[in-house]
Amino acid sequence: MAALQIEPVSCLRDNYAWLAHDRDENLCFVVDPSEAKPVIRALADRNLKLTHILNTHHHPDHVGGNLELQSEFGASIVGPGKDRARIPGINSGVVENDVISLGSHTAKVLEIPAHTRGHIAFWFEKDAAVFTGDTLFAMGCGRLFEGDPPTMWRSLSKLVQLPDDTRIYCGHEYTEANGRFALTVEAGNADLVKRMADVHATRARGLPTLPSHIGIEKKTNPFLRARSPEIRRALGLEGADDVEVFAETRRRKDSFHG
């Protein structure tokens, strides 16, 4: 099996649609196209024809390009079965543990609600890649629009069980801002300090900070580090359970403007 080639397509202000292809199999799919035109240009530049669209959740900045791309290429749209009424043009609704086959490449569906009630991830185990939408970001996590802290903690805990070398393809270029917040609750984390230096250098060159991977997120993402003594001290929650620590971390991030 040839490696799946995955590239970012910048959309809107800070969104990424992810264009993935295997030329040997005439396979090409895009994940979470917020708008069609940048994706169409990327396809033309690479001489690719879109075969599938994968959606992690219903928000317009993740499905806005669905119908135009479907009309242009006849692409089949796969999205969360529990939220199919809100996925434009959906052909196939999938649920937890479903496996979708794209040529010889397969993805296992993980239900990871809280940002939205039907949010899913696509885990391509053999390609060491997971598309996490707006649930898990580099050094961050999504807002809890349609769920509560225990639900999001369960969703993140599911993702953190993936192998450390799994690359994370999320929906936004939020890494620098997320890292600035992370430093407010865990400034003594040497891995975090080093990572932020790398992030600043990468953004200064105008390059994406993504993909991340599970291993580095476990070391630097405060939303996965509820057991960190430093974070617990910073929040004044030394004796709290993990969900309480996560909830307070998310609450502080919601009002963070640094």
mmCIF file of N, CA and C in Angstrom, residues 18-20 26-31 33 39-40 43 47-54 65-66 68-70 72-76:
data_model
loop_
_atom_site.group_PDB
_atom_site.id
_atom_site.type_symbol
_atom_site.label_atom_id
_atom_site.label_comp_id
_atom_site.label_asym_id
_atom_site.label_seq_id
_atom_site.Cartn_x
_atom_site.Cartn_y
_atom_site.Cartn_z
ATOM 1 N N TRP A 18 -8.132 19.352 4.597
ATOM 2 C CA TRP A 18 -7.009 18.433 4.386
ATOM 3 C C TRP A 18 -7.246 17.612 3.131
ATOM 4 N N LEU A 19 -6.339 17.758 2.179
ATOM 5 C CA LEU A 19 -6.423 17.064 0.904
ATOM 6 C C LEU A 19 -5.516 15.836 0.970
ATOM 7 N N ALA A 20 -6.101 14.668 0.795
ATOM 8 C CA ALA A 20 -5.353 13.413 0.888
ATOM 9 C C ALA A 20 -5.516 12.629 -0.405
ATOM 10 N N ASN A 26 -5.881 6.205 -7.730
ATOM 11 C CA ASN A 26 -6.811 7.242 -8.179
ATOM 12 C C ASN A 26 -7.777 7.638 -7.066
ATOM 13 N N LEU A 27 -7.228 7.694 -5.854
ATOM 14 C CA LEU A 27 -8.005 8.054 -4.670
ATOM 15 C C LEU A 27 -7.659 9.472 -4.255
ATOM 16 N N CYS A 28 -8.679 10.265 -4.001
ATOM 17 C CA CYS A 28 -8.439 11.626 -3.513
ATOM 18 C C CYS A 28 -9.637 12.068 -2.690
ATOM 19 N N PHE A 29 -9.387 12.417 -1.434
ATOM 20 C CA PHE A 29 -10.475 12.914 -0.605
ATOM 21 C C PHE A 29 -10.050 14.186 0.114
ATOM 22 N N VAL A 30 -11.048 14.941 0.545
ATOM 23 C CA VAL A 30 -10.790 16.151 1.314
ATOM 24 C C VAL A 30 -11.585 16.060 2.607
ATOM 25 N N VAL A 31 -10.967 16.522 3.687
ATOM 26 C CA VAL A 31 -11.612 16.522 5.001
ATOM 27 C C VAL A 31 -11.990 17.947 5.371
ATOM 28 N N PRO A 33 -14.019 20.597 4.066
ATOM 29 C CA PRO A 33 -13.836 21.749 3.175
ATOM 30 C C PRO A 33 -14.789 22.888 3.525
ATOM 31 N N VAL A 39 -10.062 24.470 -2.587
ATOM 32 C CA VAL A 39 -9.885 23.038 -2.809
ATOM 33 C C VAL A 39 -9.818 22.743 -4.300
ATOM 34 N N ILE A 40 -10.683 23.380 -5.081
ATOM 35 C CA ILE A 40 -10.676 23.175 -6.535
ATOM 36 C C ILE A 40 -9.341 23.612 -7.129
ATOM 37 N N LEU A 43 -6.688 21.004 -6.237
ATOM 38 C CA LEU A 43 -6.865 19.809 -7.064
ATOM 39 C C LEU A 43 -6.309 20.031 -8.469
ATOM 40 N N ASN A 47 -3.374 18.096 -10.415
ATOM 41 C CA ASN A 47 -3.988 17.202 -11.405
ATOM 42 C C ASN A 47 -4.683 16.024 -10.732
ATOM 43 N N LEU A 48 -5.526 16.344 -9.749
ATOM 44 C CA LEU A 48 -6.251 15.334 -8.988
ATOM 45 C C LEU A 48 -7.751 15.497 -9.196
ATOM 46 N N LYS A 49 -8.484 14.395 -9.079
ATOM 47 C CA LYS A 49 -9.949 14.408 -9.145
ATOM 48 C C LYS A 49 -10.493 13.915 -7.810
ATOM 49 N N LEU A 50 -11.349 14.698 -7.222
ATOM 50 C CA LEU A 50 -11.885 14.389 -5.902
ATOM 51 C C LEU A 50 -12.843 13.200 -5.965
ATOM 52 N N THR A 51 -12.656 12.239 -5.072
ATOM 53 C CA THR A 51 -13.554 11.084 -5.025
ATOM 54 C C THR A 51 -14.441 11.079 -3.780
ATOM 55 N N HIS A 52 -13.953 11.634 -2.671
ATOM 56 C CA HIS A 52 -14.713 11.599 -1.421
ATOM 57 C C HIS A 52 -14.534 12.898 -0.637
ATOM 58 N N ILE A 53 -15.528 13.222 0.157
ATOM 59 C CA ILE A 53 -15.480 14.318 1.130
ATOM 60 C C ILE A 53 -15.799 13.715 2.495
ATOM 61 N N LEU A 54 -14.936 13.955 3.468
ATOM 62 C CA LEU A 54 -15.166 13.488 4.837
ATOM 63 C C LEU A 54 -15.435 14.697 5.728
ATOM 64 N N GLY A 65 -18.121 23.876 1.739
ATOM 65 C CA GLY A 65 -17.783 23.563 0.352
ATOM 66 C C GLY A 65 -18.392 22.278 -0.163
ATOM 67 N N ASN A 66 -19.137 21.578 0.681
ATOM 68 C CA ASN A 66 -19.642 20.253 0.317
ATOM 69 C C ASN A 66 -20.390 20.216 -1.007
ATOM 70 N N GLU A 68 -20.873 22.340 -3.547
ATOM 71 C CA GLU A 68 -20.196 22.747 -4.781
ATOM 72 C C GLU A 68 -19.185 21.693 -5.216
ATOM 73 N N LEU A 69 -18.454 21.128 -4.271
ATOM 74 C CA LEU A 69 -17.479 20.094 -4.615
ATOM 75 C C LEU A 69 -18.175 18.816 -5.084
ATOM 76 N N GLN A 70 -19.270 18.488 -4.436
ATOM 77 C CA GLN A 70 -20.029 17.308 -4.845
ATOM 78 C C GLN A 70 -20.575 17.482 -6.256
ATOM 79 N N GLU A 72 -19.340 19.455 -8.599
ATOM 80 C CA GLU A 72 -18.235 19.547 -9.553
ATOM 81 C C GLU A 72 -17.617 18.188 -9.855
ATOM 82 N N PHE A 73 -17.485 17.338 -8.830
ATOM 83 C CA PHE A 73 -16.722 16.095 -8.995
ATOM 84 C C PHE A 73 -17.542 14.816 -8.785
ATOM 85 N N GLY A 74 -18.771 14.943 -8.322
ATOM 86 C CA GLY A 74 -19.539 13.754 -7.991
ATOM 87 C C GLY A 74 -19.005 13.024 -6.772
ATOM 88 N N ALA A 75 -18.303 13.729 -5.917
ATOM 89 C CA ALA A 75 -17.687 13.111 -4.743
ATOM 90 C C ALA A 75 -18.746 12.621 -3.759
ATOM 91 N N SER A 76 -18.459 11.506 -3.119
ATOM 92 C CA SER A 76 -19.343 10.937 -2.107
ATOM 93 C C SER A 76 -19.009 11.549 -0.748
#
